[in-house]
Amino acid sequence: MHTQHTRTPYASAALIVLVCVMVDVALHRLFSWTFDFDYFDNGLPQSVFVRNGTFPLAAVAGFLLMFGFLAAIFLRVRPSLGKLPLPAGQCFFMPIALIMFFGVLESAFVFPTPLRAEIITGVADALPYLLLGLLLDRFVRPMDGLRQGPAVEIAPWWSMLWVALFYVGGRYVVSYPVLHIASGYIARPAGTLIWTVACGLSVGAFHWLAGSAFPAATPLQKALRVAATLGIFWLMVQLFYALISAVSVADLVIRGAADTVYLAAGIYSLEALLRRSKPSA
């Protein structure tokens, strides 16, 4: 008797995550030939992973964690994303790719490292997330119980600006002058401002395009769920610096946690405003 085995969405997603990690590593190897800069000799003390030769393993583990986390979240919210005007993978992973790009680029305004090298490296880091969205969209289908998601309405386009305003405001009112996170706030003010606005718009774009798919009964629930997703991913992006250089882990955690609070505040206030403005049934 022959029994047909069906692969679960999570098994297929795990294979796709592995492929995207391999592509990420390959792109870094390929693009490293296009600039004359050694990340392991960047003027900062080397991390313990670099010194003992385990950085490649630590980096792959970090990539697996980051890609796997986002893939799992995407599979949970995808049924609702499928009701939006853009393909689900684009709604979710285009903003993520931008966040990844600007997460890498921040180093050029903090330490600073060469801008050209960071742009190329940022592209190498961002492209695999676009690939992840395309592959999950194409080859992974929701399980029967998750095919029909709740009806959702995409947030207005200006929600991106609203969330970005809270992010930029939080950075300039609290993170830079009060928490004193490592930044180019004083030494490179123009570049830091441009980067902060661009990063804020990227996280705002995630809420605009994908935030509506996160189920929530109240504005607070929506804020916590969307901000937690972005915050955990953003913290992993920040902590990747510690795999390369012996930088302050406390600073990385503080900046990641503070950014998450700003996002939660922006999303909460936005959702409360949108719900109040809806006509009563």
Coordinates of C-alpha atoms in Angstrom, one line a residue:
M1 CA 0.0 0.0 0.0
H2 CA 1.4 3.4 -1.0
T3 CA 1.0 6.3 1.3
Q4 CA 1.5 9.8 -0.2
H5 CA 3.4 12.2 2.1
T6 CA 2.9 15.9 1.7
R7 CA 5.5 18.4 2.7
T8 CA 4.3 20.9 5.3
P9 CA 4.7 24.6 4.5
Y10 CA 7.3 24.8 7.2
A11 CA 9.4 22.1 5.7
S12 CA 9.4 23.8 2.4
A13 CA 10.1 27.2 4.0
A14 CA 13.1 25.7 5.8
L15 CA 14.6 24.6 2.5
I16 CA 13.9 28.0 1.0
V17 CA 15.6 29.7 4.1
L18 CA 18.6 27.5 3.6
V19 CA 18.8 28.4 -0.1
C20 CA 18.6 32.1 0.7
V21 CA 21.3 31.9 3.3
M22 CA 23.6 30.2 0.8
V23 CA 22.8 33.0 -1.7
D24 CA 23.5 35.6 0.9
V25 CA 26.9 34.1 1.7
A26 CA 27.7 33.7 -2.0
L27 CA 26.8 37.4 -2.7
H28 CA 29.1 38.5 0.1
R29 CA 31.9 36.5 -1.4
L30 CA 31.2 37.8 -4.8
F31 CA 30.7 41.5 -3.9
S32 CA 33.7 41.6 -1.6
W33 CA 35.9 41.8 -4.7
T34 CA 34.4 45.1 -5.8
F35 CA 35.8 47.2 -3.0
D36 CA 39.1 47.5 -1.2
F37 CA 38.1 47.2 2.4
D38 CA 38.6 44.5 5.0
Y39 CA 35.8 44.3 7.5
F40 CA 38.0 42.3 9.8
D41 CA 40.7 45.1 9.8
N42 CA 38.4 48.1 10.1
G43 CA 40.1 49.9 12.9
L44 CA 38.0 48.3 15.6
P45 CA 39.0 45.4 17.9
Q46 CA 38.1 42.0 16.3
S47 CA 35.4 40.0 17.9
V48 CA 36.1 36.7 19.6
F49 CA 34.5 34.9 16.6
V50 CA 37.0 36.5 14.2
R51 CA 40.0 35.8 16.5
N52 CA 39.2 32.1 17.0
G53 CA 38.2 31.5 13.4
T54 CA 34.5 30.7 14.1
F55 CA 33.1 33.8 12.4
P56 CA 31.9 31.9 9.3
L57 CA 29.9 29.5 11.4
A58 CA 28.5 32.3 13.6
A59 CA 27.6 34.3 10.5
V60 CA 25.7 31.4 8.9
A61 CA 23.9 30.7 12.2
G62 CA 22.9 34.4 12.4
F63 CA 21.6 34.4 8.8
L64 CA 19.6 31.2 9.5
L65 CA 18.1 32.8 12.6
M66 CA 17.1 36.0 10.8
F67 CA 15.7 34.4 7.6
G68 CA 14.0 31.7 9.6
F69 CA 12.3 34.1 12.0
L70 CA 10.9 36.3 9.2
A71 CA 9.8 33.2 7.2
A72 CA 7.9 31.9 10.2
I73 CA 6.1 35.3 10.8
F74 CA 5.4 35.6 7.1
L75 CA 3.7 32.2 7.0
R76 CA 1.5 33.2 9.9
V77 CA 0.2 36.4 8.3
R78 CA 0.3 35.4 4.7
P79 CA -3.4 34.5 4.4
S80 CA -4.3 38.1 5.2
L81 CA -1.6 39.5 3.1
G82 CA -3.0 37.6 0.1
K83 CA -6.1 39.9 0.2
L84 CA -4.0 43.0 -0.4
P85 CA -3.4 44.5 -3.9
L86 CA 0.3 43.5 -4.1
P87 CA 1.8 40.0 -4.0
A88 CA 2.2 38.9 -0.4
G89 CA 5.9 38.4 -0.6
Q90 CA 6.4 41.9 -1.9
C91 CA 4.2 43.5 0.8
F92 CA 6.2 41.8 3.5
F93 CA 9.8 41.5 2.2
M94 CA 10.4 44.7 0.2
P95 CA 10.3 46.8 3.4
I96 CA 12.4 44.2 5.1
A97 CA 15.0 44.4 2.4
L98 CA 15.2 48.1 2.8
I99 CA 15.5 47.8 6.6
M100 CA 18.3 45.4 6.1
F101 CA 20.1 47.7 3.6
F102 CA 19.9 50.7 5.9
G103 CA 20.9 48.6 8.9
V104 CA 24.1 47.8 7.2
L105 CA 24.6 51.3 5.9
E106 CA 24.4 52.8 9.4
S107 CA 28.0 51.7 10.0
A108 CA 29.2 54.2 7.5
F109 CA 27.9 57.1 9.7
V110 CA 28.8 55.6 13.0
F111 CA 32.4 54.4 12.9
P112 CA 32.7 55.4 9.9
T113 CA 33.4 52.7 7.4
P114 CA 33.7 53.4 3.6
L115 CA 30.3 54.4 2.2
R116 CA 30.8 52.6 -1.1
A117 CA 31.7 49.3 0.7
E118 CA 28.6 49.6 3.0
I119 CA 26.3 50.3 0.0
I120 CA 27.6 47.2 -1.8
T121 CA 27.4 45.1 1.3
G122 CA 23.9 46.4 2.0
V123 CA 22.8 45.4 -1.4
A124 CA 24.3 41.9 -0.9
D125 CA 22.4 41.6 2.4
A126 CA 19.1 43.0 1.0
L127 CA 18.7 41.0 -2.2
P128 CA 18.3 37.6 -0.5
Y129 CA 15.3 38.9 1.4
L130 CA 13.6 39.8 -1.8
L131 CA 14.4 36.3 -3.0
L132 CA 13.0 34.8 0.2
G133 CA 9.7 36.6 -0.5
L134 CA 9.6 35.5 -4.1
L135 CA 10.3 31.8 -3.3
L136 CA 7.9 31.7 -0.3
D137 CA 5.2 33.2 -2.5
R138 CA 5.9 30.8 -5.4
F139 CA 6.5 27.5 -3.7
V140 CA 4.9 27.5 -0.2
R141 CA 1.1 27.4 0.1
P142 CA -0.7 27.9 3.4
M143 CA -2.1 24.9 5.2
D144 CA -5.9 24.3 4.7
G145 CA -6.7 25.8 8.1
L146 CA -4.9 29.0 7.2
R147 CA -6.0 29.6 3.6
Q148 CA -8.8 32.0 4.5
G149 CA -7.5 34.9 6.5
P150 CA -9.6 37.6 8.1
A151 CA -10.6 40.5 5.8
V152 CA -8.0 43.3 6.1
E153 CA -7.8 46.8 4.8
I154 CA -4.4 48.2 3.8
A155 CA -3.3 51.2 5.9
P156 CA -3.3 54.6 4.1
W157 CA 0.0 55.5 2.4
W158 CA 0.7 58.3 4.9
S159 CA 0.9 55.8 7.7
M160 CA 4.5 55.3 6.5
L161 CA 5.2 58.9 7.2
W162 CA 3.5 58.8 10.6
V163 CA 5.6 55.9 11.8
A164 CA 8.7 57.4 10.4
L165 CA 8.1 60.6 12.3
F166 CA 8.0 58.7 15.6
Y167 CA 11.2 56.8 14.7
V168 CA 13.1 60.0 13.7
G169 CA 11.7 61.9 16.6
G170 CA 12.7 59.1 19.0
R171 CA 16.2 58.9 17.7
Y172 CA 16.8 62.7 17.8
V173 CA 15.0 63.4 21.1
V174 CA 16.1 60.4 23.1
S175 CA 18.6 58.0 21.5
Y176 CA 21.2 60.4 20.2
P177 CA 21.2 63.1 22.9
V178 CA 20.0 61.2 26.0
L179 CA 21.0 57.5 25.6
H180 CA 24.1 58.5 23.7
I181 CA 24.1 55.5 21.4
A182 CA 27.0 55.2 19.1
S183 CA 26.2 57.4 16.1
G184 CA 27.4 60.2 13.7
Y185 CA 24.9 62.6 15.3
I186 CA 27.6 65.2 16.0
A187 CA 30.5 64.3 13.7
R188 CA 28.4 63.5 10.6
P189 CA 25.1 65.3 11.1
A190 CA 23.9 65.5 7.5
G191 CA 24.5 61.9 6.7
T192 CA 23.0 60.8 10.0
L193 CA 19.9 62.8 9.4
I194 CA 19.4 61.4 5.9
W195 CA 20.0 57.8 7.1
T196 CA 17.6 58.2 10.1
V197 CA 14.8 59.5 7.8
A198 CA 15.4 56.8 5.3
C199 CA 15.4 54.0 7.9
G200 CA 12.3 55.5 9.5
L201 CA 10.5 55.4 6.1
S202 CA 11.6 51.8 5.6
V203 CA 10.0 50.6 8.9
G204 CA 7.0 52.8 8.2
A205 CA 6.7 51.1 4.8
F206 CA 6.5 47.7 6.6
H207 CA 3.5 48.8 8.6
W208 CA 1.9 50.4 5.6
L209 CA 2.2 47.3 3.4
A210 CA 2.2 44.4 5.9
G211 CA 1.0 45.7 9.2
S212 CA -2.6 45.3 8.3
A213 CA -2.2 41.5 8.1
F214 CA -1.3 41.2 11.8
P215 CA -4.5 40.3 13.6
A216 CA -5.3 42.5 16.6
A217 CA -8.4 43.5 18.5
T218 CA -7.0 46.7 19.8
P219 CA -4.5 49.3 18.7
L220 CA -2.2 48.2 21.5
Q221 CA -2.2 44.6 20.3
K222 CA -1.4 45.8 16.8
A223 CA 1.4 48.0 17.9
L224 CA 3.0 45.2 20.0
R225 CA 2.7 42.6 17.4
V226 CA 4.1 44.6 14.5
A227 CA 6.7 46.4 16.6
A228 CA 7.8 43.1 18.1
T229 CA 8.3 41.6 14.7
L230 CA 10.3 44.6 13.5
G231 CA 12.1 45.0 16.8
I232 CA 13.3 41.4 17.0
F233 CA 14.6 41.5 13.5
W234 CA 16.2 44.9 13.9
L235 CA 17.9 43.7 17.1
M236 CA 19.4 40.7 15.2
V237 CA 20.6 43.1 12.5
Q238 CA 22.3 45.3 15.2
L239 CA 23.8 42.3 17.0
F240 CA 25.5 41.1 13.8
Y241 CA 28.0 43.9 14.3
A242 CA 29.2 42.1 17.4
L243 CA 30.1 39.1 15.4
I244 CA 32.6 41.1 13.4
S245 CA 34.0 43.6 15.9
A246 CA 34.3 43.9 19.7
V247 CA 31.7 46.6 20.0
S248 CA 29.5 47.3 23.0
V249 CA 26.7 44.7 23.0
A250 CA 24.9 46.9 25.6
D251 CA 24.8 49.8 23.1
L252 CA 23.4 47.5 20.4
V253 CA 20.7 46.2 22.7
I254 CA 19.8 49.7 23.9
R255 CA 19.5 51.1 20.4
G256 CA 17.5 48.2 19.2
A257 CA 15.1 48.3 22.2
A258 CA 14.7 52.1 22.0
D259 CA 13.9 51.9 18.3
T260 CA 11.3 49.3 19.0
V261 CA 9.6 51.5 21.6
Y262 CA 9.5 54.4 19.1
L263 CA 7.9 52.1 16.5
A264 CA 5.3 50.8 19.0
A265 CA 4.4 54.3 20.0
G266 CA 4.0 55.4 16.4
I267 CA 1.9 52.3 15.4
Y268 CA -0.3 52.5 18.5
S269 CA -1.1 56.2 18.0
L270 CA -1.7 55.6 14.3
E271 CA -4.0 52.7 14.9
A272 CA -5.9 54.5 17.6
L273 CA -6.4 57.5 15.2
L274 CA -7.5 55.3 12.3
R275 CA -10.0 53.4 14.4
R276 CA -11.5 56.5 15.8
S277 CA -11.9 58.0 12.4
K278 CA -13.9 55.0 11.1
P279 CA -17.6 55.5 11.0
S280 CA -19.6 53.4 13.5
A281 CA -21.4 50.4 12.1

